[in-house]
Short mmCIF file of C-alpha atoms and ligand atoms in Angstrom, two decimals:
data_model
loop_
_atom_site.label_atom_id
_atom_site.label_comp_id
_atom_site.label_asym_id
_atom_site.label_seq_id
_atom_site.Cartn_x
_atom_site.Cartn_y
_atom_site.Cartn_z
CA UNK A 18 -15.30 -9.47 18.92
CA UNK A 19 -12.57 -12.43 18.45
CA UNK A 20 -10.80 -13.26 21.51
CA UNK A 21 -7.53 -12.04 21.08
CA UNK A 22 -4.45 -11.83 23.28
CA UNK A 23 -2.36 -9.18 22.49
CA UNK A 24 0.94 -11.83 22.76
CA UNK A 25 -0.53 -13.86 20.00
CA UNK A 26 1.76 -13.47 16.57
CA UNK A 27 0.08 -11.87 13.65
CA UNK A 28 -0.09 -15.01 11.51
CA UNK A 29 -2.20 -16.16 14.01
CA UNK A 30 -4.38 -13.53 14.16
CA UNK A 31 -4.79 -13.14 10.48
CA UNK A 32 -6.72 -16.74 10.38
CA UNK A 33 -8.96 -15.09 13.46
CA UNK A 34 -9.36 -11.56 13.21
CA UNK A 35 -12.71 -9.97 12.95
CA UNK A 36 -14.16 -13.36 12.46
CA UNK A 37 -16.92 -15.41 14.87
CA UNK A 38 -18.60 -18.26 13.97
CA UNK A 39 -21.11 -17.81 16.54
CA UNK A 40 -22.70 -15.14 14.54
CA UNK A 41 -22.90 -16.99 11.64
CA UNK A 42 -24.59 -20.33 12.43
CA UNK A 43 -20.94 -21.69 13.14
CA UNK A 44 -19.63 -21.20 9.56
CA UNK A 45 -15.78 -20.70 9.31
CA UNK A 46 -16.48 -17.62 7.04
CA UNK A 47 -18.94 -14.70 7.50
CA UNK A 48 -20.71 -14.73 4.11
CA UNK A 49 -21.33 -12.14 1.59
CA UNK A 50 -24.25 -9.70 2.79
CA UNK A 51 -25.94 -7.86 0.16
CA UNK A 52 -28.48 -5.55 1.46
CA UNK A 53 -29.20 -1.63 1.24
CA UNK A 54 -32.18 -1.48 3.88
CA UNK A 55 -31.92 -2.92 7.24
CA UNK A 56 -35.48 -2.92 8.62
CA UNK A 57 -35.75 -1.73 11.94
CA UNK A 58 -38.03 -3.81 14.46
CA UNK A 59 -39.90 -0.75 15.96
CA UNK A 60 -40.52 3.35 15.80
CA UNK A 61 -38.56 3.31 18.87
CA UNK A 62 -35.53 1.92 17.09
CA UNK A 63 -35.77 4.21 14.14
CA UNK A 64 -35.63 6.73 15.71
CA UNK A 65 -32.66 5.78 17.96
CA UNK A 66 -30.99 4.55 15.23
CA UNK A 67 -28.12 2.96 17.42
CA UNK A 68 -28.36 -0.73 16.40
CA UNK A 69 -25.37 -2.19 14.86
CA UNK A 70 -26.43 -1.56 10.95
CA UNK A 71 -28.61 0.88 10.16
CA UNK A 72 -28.20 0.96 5.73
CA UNK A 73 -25.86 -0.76 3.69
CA UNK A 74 -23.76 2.09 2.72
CA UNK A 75 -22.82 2.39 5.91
CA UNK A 76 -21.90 -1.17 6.45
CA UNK A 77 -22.78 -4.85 6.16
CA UNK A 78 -21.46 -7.62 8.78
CA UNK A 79 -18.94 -8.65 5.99
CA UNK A 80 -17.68 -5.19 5.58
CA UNK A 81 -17.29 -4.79 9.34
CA UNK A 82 -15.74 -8.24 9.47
CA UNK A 83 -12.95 -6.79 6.97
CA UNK A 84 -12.53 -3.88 8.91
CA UNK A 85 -12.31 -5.52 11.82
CA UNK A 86 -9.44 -8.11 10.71
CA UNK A 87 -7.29 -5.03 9.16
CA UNK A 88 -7.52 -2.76 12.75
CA UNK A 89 -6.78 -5.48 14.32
CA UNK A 90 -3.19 -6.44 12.51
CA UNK A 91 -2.39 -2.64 11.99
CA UNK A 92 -2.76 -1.48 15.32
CA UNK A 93 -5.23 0.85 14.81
CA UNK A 94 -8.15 2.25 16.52
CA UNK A 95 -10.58 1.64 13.65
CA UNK A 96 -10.43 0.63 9.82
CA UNK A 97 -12.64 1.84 7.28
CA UNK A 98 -12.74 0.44 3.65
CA UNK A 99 -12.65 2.40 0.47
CA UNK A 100 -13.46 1.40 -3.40
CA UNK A 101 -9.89 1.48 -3.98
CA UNK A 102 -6.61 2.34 -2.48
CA UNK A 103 -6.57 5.98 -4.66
CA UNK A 104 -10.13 6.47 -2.89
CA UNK A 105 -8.56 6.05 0.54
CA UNK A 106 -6.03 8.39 -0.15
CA UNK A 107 -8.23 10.91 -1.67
CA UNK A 108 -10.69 10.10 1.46
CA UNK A 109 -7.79 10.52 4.26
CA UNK A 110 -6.54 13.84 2.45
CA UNK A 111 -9.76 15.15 2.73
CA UNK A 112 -10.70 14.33 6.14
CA UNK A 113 -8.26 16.96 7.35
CA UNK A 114 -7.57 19.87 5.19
CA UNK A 115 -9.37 23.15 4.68
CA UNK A 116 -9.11 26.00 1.94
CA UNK A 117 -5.61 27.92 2.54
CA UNK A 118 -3.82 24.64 4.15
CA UNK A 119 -0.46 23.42 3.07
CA UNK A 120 -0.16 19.48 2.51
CA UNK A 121 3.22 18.11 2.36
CA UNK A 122 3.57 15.08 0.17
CA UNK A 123 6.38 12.85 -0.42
CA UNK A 124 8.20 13.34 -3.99
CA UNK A 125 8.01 9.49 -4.38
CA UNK A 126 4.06 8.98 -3.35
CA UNK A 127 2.88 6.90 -5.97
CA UNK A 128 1.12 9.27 -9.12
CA UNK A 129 -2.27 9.13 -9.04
CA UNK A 130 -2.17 10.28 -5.35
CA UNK A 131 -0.12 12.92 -6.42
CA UNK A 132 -2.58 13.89 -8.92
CA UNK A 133 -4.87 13.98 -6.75
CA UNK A 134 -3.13 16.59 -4.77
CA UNK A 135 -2.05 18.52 -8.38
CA UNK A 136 -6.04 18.82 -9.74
CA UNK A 137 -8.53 18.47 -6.88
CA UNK A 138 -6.88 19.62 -3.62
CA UNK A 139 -5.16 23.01 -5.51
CA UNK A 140 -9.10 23.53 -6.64
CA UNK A 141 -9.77 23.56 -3.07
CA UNK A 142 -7.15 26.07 -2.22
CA UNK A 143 -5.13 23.52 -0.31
CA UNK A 144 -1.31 23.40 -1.57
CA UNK A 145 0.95 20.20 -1.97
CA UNK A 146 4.47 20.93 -1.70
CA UNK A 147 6.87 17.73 -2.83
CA UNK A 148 9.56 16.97 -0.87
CA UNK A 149 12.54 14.86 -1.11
CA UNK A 150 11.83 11.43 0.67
CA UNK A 151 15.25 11.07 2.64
CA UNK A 152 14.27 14.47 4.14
CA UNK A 153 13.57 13.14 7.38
CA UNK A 154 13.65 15.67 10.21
CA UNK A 155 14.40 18.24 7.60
CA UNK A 156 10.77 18.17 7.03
CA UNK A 157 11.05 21.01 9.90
CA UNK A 158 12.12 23.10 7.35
CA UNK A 159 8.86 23.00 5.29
CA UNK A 160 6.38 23.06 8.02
CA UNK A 161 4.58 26.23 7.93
CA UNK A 162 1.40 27.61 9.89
CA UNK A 163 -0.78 26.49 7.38
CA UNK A 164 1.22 22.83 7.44
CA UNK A 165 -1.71 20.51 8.00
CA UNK A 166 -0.60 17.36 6.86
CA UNK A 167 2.35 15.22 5.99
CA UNK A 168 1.87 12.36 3.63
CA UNK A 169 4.47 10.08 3.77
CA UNK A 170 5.03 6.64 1.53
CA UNK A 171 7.73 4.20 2.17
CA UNK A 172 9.56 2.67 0.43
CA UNK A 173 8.66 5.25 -2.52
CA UNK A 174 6.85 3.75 -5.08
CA UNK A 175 8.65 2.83 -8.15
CA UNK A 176 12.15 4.35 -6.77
CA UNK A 177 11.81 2.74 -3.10
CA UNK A 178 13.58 5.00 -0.76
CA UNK A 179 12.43 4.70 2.91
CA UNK A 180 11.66 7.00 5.24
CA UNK A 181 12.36 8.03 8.03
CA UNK A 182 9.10 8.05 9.76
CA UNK A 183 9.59 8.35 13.39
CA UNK A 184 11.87 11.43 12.57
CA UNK A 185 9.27 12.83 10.50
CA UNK A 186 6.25 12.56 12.69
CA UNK A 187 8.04 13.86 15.89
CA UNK A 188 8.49 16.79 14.08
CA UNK A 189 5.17 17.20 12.45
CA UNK A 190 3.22 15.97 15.87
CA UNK A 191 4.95 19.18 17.24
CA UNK A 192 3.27 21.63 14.63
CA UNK A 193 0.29 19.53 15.00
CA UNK A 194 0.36 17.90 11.73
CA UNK A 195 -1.30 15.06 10.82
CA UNK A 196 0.91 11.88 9.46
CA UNK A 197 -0.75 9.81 6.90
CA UNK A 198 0.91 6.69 5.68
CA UNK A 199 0.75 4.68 2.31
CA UNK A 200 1.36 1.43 3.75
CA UNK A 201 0.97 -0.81 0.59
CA UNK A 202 4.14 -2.09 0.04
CA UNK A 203 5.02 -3.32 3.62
CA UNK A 204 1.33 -4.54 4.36
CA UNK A 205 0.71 -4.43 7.98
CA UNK A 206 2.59 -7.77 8.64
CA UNK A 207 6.30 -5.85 8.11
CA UNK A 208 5.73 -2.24 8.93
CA UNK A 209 3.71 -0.86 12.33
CA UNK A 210 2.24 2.34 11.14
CA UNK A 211 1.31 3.31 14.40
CA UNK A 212 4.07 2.04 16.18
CA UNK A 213 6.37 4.17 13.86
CA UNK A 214 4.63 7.51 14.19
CA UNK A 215 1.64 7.61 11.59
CA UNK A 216 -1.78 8.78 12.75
CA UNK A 217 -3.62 7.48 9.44
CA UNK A 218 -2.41 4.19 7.46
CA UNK A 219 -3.85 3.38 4.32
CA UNK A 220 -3.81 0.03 2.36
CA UNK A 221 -4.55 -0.46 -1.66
CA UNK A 222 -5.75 -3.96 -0.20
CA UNK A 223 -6.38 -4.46 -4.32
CA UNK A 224 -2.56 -5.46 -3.54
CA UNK A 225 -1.15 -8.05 -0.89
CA UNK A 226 -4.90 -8.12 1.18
CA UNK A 227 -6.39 -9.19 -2.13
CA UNK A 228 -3.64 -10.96 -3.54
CA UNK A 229 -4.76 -12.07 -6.61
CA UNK A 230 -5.73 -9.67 -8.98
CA UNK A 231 -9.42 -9.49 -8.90
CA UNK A 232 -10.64 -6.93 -7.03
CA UNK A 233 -10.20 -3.59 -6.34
CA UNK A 234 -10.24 -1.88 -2.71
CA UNK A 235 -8.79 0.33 0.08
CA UNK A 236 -9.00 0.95 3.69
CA UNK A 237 -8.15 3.54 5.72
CA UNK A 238 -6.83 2.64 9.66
CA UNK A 239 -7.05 5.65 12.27
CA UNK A 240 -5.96 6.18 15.51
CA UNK A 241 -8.51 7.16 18.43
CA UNK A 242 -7.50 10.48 17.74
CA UNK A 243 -7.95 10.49 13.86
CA UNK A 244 -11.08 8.61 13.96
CA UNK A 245 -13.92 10.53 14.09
CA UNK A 246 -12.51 12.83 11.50
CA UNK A 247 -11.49 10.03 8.92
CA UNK A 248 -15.17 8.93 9.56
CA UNK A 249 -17.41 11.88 8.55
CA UNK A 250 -15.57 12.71 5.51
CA UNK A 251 -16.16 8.66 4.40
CA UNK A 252 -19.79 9.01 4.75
CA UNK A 253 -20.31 12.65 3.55
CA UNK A 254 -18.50 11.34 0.38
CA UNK A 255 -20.64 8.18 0.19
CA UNK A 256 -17.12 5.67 0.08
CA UNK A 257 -18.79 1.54 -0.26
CA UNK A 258 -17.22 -1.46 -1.26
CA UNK A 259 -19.22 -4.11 -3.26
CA UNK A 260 -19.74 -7.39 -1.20
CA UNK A 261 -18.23 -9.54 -3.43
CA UNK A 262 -14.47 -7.35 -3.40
CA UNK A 263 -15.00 -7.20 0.37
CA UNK A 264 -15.85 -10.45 0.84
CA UNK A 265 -12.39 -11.31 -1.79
CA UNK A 266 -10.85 -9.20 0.56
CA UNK A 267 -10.88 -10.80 3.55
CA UNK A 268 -10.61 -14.42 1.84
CA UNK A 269 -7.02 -12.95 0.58
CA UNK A 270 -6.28 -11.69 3.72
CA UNK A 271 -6.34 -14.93 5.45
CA UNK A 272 -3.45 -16.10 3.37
CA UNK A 273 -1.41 -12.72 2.93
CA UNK A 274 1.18 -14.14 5.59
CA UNK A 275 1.84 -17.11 3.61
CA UNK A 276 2.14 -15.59 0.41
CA UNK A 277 4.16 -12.80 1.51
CA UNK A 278 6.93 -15.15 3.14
CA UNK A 279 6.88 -16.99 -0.32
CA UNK A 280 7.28 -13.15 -2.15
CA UNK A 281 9.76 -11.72 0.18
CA UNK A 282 11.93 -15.20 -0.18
CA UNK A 283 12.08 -15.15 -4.06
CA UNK A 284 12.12 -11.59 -4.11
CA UNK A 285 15.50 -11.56 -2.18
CA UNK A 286 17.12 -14.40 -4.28
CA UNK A 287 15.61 -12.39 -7.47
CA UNK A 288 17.04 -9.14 -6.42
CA UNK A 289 20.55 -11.01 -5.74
CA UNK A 290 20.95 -12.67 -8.94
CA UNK A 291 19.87 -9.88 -10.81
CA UNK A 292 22.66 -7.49 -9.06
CA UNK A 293 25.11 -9.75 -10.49
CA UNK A 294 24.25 -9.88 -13.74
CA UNK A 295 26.18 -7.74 -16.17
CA UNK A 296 22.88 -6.06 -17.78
CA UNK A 297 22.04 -4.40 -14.46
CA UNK A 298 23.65 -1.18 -13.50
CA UNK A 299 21.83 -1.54 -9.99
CA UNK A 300 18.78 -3.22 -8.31
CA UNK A 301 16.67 -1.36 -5.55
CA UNK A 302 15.96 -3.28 -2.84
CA UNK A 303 15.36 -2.13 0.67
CA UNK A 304 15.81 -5.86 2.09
CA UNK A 305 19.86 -5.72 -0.04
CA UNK A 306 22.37 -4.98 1.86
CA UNK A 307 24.04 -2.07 0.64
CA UNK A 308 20.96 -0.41 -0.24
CA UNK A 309 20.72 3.08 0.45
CA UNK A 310 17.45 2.46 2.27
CA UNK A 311 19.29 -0.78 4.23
CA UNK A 312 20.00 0.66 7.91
CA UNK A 313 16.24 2.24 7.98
CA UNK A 314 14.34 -0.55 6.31
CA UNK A 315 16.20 -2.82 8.73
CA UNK A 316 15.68 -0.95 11.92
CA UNK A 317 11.81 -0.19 11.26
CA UNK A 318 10.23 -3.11 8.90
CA UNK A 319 10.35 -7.08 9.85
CA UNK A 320 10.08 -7.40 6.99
CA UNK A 321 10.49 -6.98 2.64
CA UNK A 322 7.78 -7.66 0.17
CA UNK A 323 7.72 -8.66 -3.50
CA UNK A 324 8.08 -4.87 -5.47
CA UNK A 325 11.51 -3.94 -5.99
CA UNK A 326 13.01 -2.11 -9.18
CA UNK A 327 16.17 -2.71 -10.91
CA UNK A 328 17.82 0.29 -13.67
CA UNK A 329 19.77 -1.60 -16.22
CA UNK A 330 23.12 -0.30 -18.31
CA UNK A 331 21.94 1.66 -20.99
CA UNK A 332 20.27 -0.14 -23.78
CA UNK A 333 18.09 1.05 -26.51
CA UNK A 334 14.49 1.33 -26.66
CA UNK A 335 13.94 -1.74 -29.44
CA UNK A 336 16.62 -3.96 -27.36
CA UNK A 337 14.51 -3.60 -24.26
CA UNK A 338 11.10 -3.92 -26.07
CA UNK A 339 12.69 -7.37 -27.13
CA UNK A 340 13.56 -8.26 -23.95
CA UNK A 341 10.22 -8.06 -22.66
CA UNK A 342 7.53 -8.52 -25.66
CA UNK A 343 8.97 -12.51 -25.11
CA UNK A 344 8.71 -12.83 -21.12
CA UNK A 345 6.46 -15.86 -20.99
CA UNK A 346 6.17 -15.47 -17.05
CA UNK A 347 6.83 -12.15 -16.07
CA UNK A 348 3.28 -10.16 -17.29
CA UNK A 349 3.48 -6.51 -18.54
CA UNK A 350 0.45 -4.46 -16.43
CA UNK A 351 -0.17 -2.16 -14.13
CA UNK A 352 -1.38 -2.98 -10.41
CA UNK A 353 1.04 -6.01 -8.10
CA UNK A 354 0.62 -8.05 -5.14
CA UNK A 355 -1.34 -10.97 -6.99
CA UNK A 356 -0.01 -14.24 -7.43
CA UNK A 357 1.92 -13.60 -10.65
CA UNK A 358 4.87 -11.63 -11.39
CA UNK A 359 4.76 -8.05 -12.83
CA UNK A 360 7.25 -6.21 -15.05
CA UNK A 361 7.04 -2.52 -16.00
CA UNK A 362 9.08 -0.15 -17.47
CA UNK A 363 9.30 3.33 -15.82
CA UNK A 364 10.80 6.90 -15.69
CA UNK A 365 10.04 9.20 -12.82
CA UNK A 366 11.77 12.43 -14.43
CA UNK A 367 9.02 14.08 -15.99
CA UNK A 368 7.01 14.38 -12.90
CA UNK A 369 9.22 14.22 -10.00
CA UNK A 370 9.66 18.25 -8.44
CA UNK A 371 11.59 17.83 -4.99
CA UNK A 372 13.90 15.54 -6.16
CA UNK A 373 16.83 14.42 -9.03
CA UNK A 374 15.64 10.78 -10.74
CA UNK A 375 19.44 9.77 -12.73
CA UNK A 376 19.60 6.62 -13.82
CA UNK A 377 22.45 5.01 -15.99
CA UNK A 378 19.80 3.38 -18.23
CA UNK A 379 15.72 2.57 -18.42
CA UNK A 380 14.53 1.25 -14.86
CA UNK A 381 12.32 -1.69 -14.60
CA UNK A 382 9.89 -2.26 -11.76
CA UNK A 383 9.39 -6.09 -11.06
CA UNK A 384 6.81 -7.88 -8.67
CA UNK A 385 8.05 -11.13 -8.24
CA UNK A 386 4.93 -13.66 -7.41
CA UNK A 387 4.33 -17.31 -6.51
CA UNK A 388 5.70 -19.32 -9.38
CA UNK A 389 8.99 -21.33 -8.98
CA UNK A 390 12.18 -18.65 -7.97
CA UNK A 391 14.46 -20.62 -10.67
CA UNK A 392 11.87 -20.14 -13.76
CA UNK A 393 11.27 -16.94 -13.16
CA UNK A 394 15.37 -16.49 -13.37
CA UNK A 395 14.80 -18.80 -16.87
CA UNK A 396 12.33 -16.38 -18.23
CA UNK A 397 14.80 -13.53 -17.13
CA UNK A 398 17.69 -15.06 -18.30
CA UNK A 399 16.33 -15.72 -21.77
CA UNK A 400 15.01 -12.04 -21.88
CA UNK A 401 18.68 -10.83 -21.10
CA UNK A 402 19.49 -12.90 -23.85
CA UNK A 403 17.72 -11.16 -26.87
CA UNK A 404 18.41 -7.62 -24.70
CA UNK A 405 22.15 -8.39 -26.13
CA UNK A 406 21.27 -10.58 -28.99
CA UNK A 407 19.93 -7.33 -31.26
CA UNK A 408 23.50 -5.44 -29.68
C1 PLP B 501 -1.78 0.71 -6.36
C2 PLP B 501 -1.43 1.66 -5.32
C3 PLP B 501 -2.39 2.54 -4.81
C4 PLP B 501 -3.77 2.66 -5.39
O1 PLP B 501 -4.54 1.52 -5.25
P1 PLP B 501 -5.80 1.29 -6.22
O2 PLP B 501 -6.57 0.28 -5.52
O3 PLP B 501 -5.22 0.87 -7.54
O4 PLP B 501 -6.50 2.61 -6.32
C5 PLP B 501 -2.01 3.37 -3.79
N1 PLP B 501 -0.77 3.36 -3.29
C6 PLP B 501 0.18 2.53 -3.74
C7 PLP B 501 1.53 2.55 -3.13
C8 PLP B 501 -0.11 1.66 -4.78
O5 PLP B 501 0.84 0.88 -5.26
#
């Protein structure tokens, strides 16, 4: 649809992608479309049923606009959106397995998803087996006959190891195993799903694409190959995004390149400061040098976003209630990638199976957002403060 040259850099093509004011009486924007029937001019054309929309379930000009725009900085073949980014997930899963398949999810794939896999795919018949994220091509190891998909994450959420992705999907593309991707953290602007290996990347877009806490969505991007079988199992299970979060959606996305270079900047001085200060045992951080995840986040992303986690020295439970009941800045909730910074305790032990979480004291997950990089460290600093003050 837009005019695009493959040379041009994706900031550019996030202000153009899947966007042409032709079609819309030359407004910038193509506008919210609310509609279930599309009427169809004649009997001939029913019955054809080949024009562009044929029911709004199916798609809108604003949902294919969003679509559209997320292919198109992906790489992919096609995009297809989802209610949320645990509906895309759920969605992509589906699209491949059958009763008696093995699935082969990462220990660090964010919970829900692993849920997911725990309750509804085991009713299915179809197995998850957890393995350890640095397994790379290891993963060998695990692949069995019924193997028919590896779900990978990177970074991990919560405990951000990366993956090794190319090593991971040369081995499964040899068993003929599909790769699907959770590529939330990264966004398409610093990791290349496709580029890398994956055959299916999904985005909670309720994240970065959004960017600003109101609305929830997914979408799923496929390659040629993973297409047509990413496509049935949307419409058999009825997936549709409300205009106004798809609409949201590609208003955020517009901007994501922006904002992220804004994250990723205070992130990094964030995630320096706070490895020097004496309350921090460690801070994970792909984008740190001396991270274990360094060399591989280095050679395969352009780029770090806003998430990172930091464990701090042991400290007891009312001392770090203290510490954050008083953050004035930093808000205590679930969900990241909006405009506002994020802090949230966490423990991964309980649930983890493949892998060992040790940690010299409670972890904290922090999304660092647009306010000023030196009051955020204020609001920190005086939180550090009554962490030792109760000592
Ligand atoms: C939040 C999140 C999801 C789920 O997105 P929702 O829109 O909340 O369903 C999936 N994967 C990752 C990595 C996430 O952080």
């Amino acid at each position: 649809m837009s005019k695009r040259t493959r040379k041009q850099k994706d900031e550019t093509r996030l202000a153009h992608a899947g966007r042409d004011p032709s079609r819309q009486h030359g407004f910038v924007n193509t506008p919210i479309y609310r509609g279930s029937t599309v009427i169809f001019p004649t009997a001939a054309a029913l019955e054809a049923n080949d024009q562009d929309f044929t029911y709004g379930r199916l798609g809108t000009p604003t949902v294919r606009a969003l679509e559209e725009a997320i292919a198109e900085i992906e790489g992919g073949h096609r995009t297809l959106l989802a209610p949320s980014g645990l509906s895309a997930i759920a969605a992509s899963l589906l699209a491949f397995v059958r009763a008696g398949d093995e699935v082969l999810v990462v220990d660090s794939v964010y919970r829900p998803a692993r849920r997911f896999c725990d309750n509804l795919l085991k009713r299915l018949d179809v197995t998850p087996i957890y393995y350890d994220p640095l397994i790379a091509e290891g993963i060998g190891r695990l692949i069995t006959k019924k193997t028919r998909v590896v779900f990978t994450e990177s970074p991990g959420s919560q405990t951000f190891e990366v993956q090794d992705l190319p090593a991971i999907s040369k081995v499964a593309h040899a068993a003929g195993a599909v790769v699907i991707l959770d590529n939330t953290w990264a966004t398409p602007l610093y990791f290349k799903p496709f580029a890398h290996g994956a055959d299916v990347s999904i985005q909670a877009a309720t994240k970065y694409i959004g960017g600003h806490a109101d609305i929830m969505l997914g979408s799923i991007t496929t390659t040629e190959k993973t297409s047509a079988a990413v496509a049935k199992t949307h419409e058999d299970l009825g997936l549709c995004v409300g205009p106004e979060d798809v609409y949201l959606g590609l208003r955020g996305l517009r901007s994501l390149g922006v904002r992220l270079t804004h994250h990723q900047k205070s992130a990094f001085e964030l995630a320096r400061w706070l490895s020097e200060r004496p309350e921090v045992a460690r801070v994970i951080y792909p984008a740190l040098p001396g991270d274990p995840g360094h060399a591989l986040w280095k050679r395969d992303f352009t780029g770090a976003s806003g998430l990172f986690s930091i464990v701090l020295k042991p400290v007891s439970h009312e001392r770090l209630a203290a510490m954050l009941d008083d953050l004035s800045l930093f808000g205590m909730g679930y969900s990241w990638g909006g405009f506002e910074s994020l802090i949230l305790p966490f423990d991964p032990s309980d649930y983890r199976t493949a892998t060992n979480w040790k940690a010299e004291g409670p972890a904290l997950r922090l999304h660092v957002g647009l306010e000023d990089v030196e009051d955020l460290k204020a609001d920190l600093d005086a939180g550090f403060g009554r962490l030792a003050a109760r000592a």
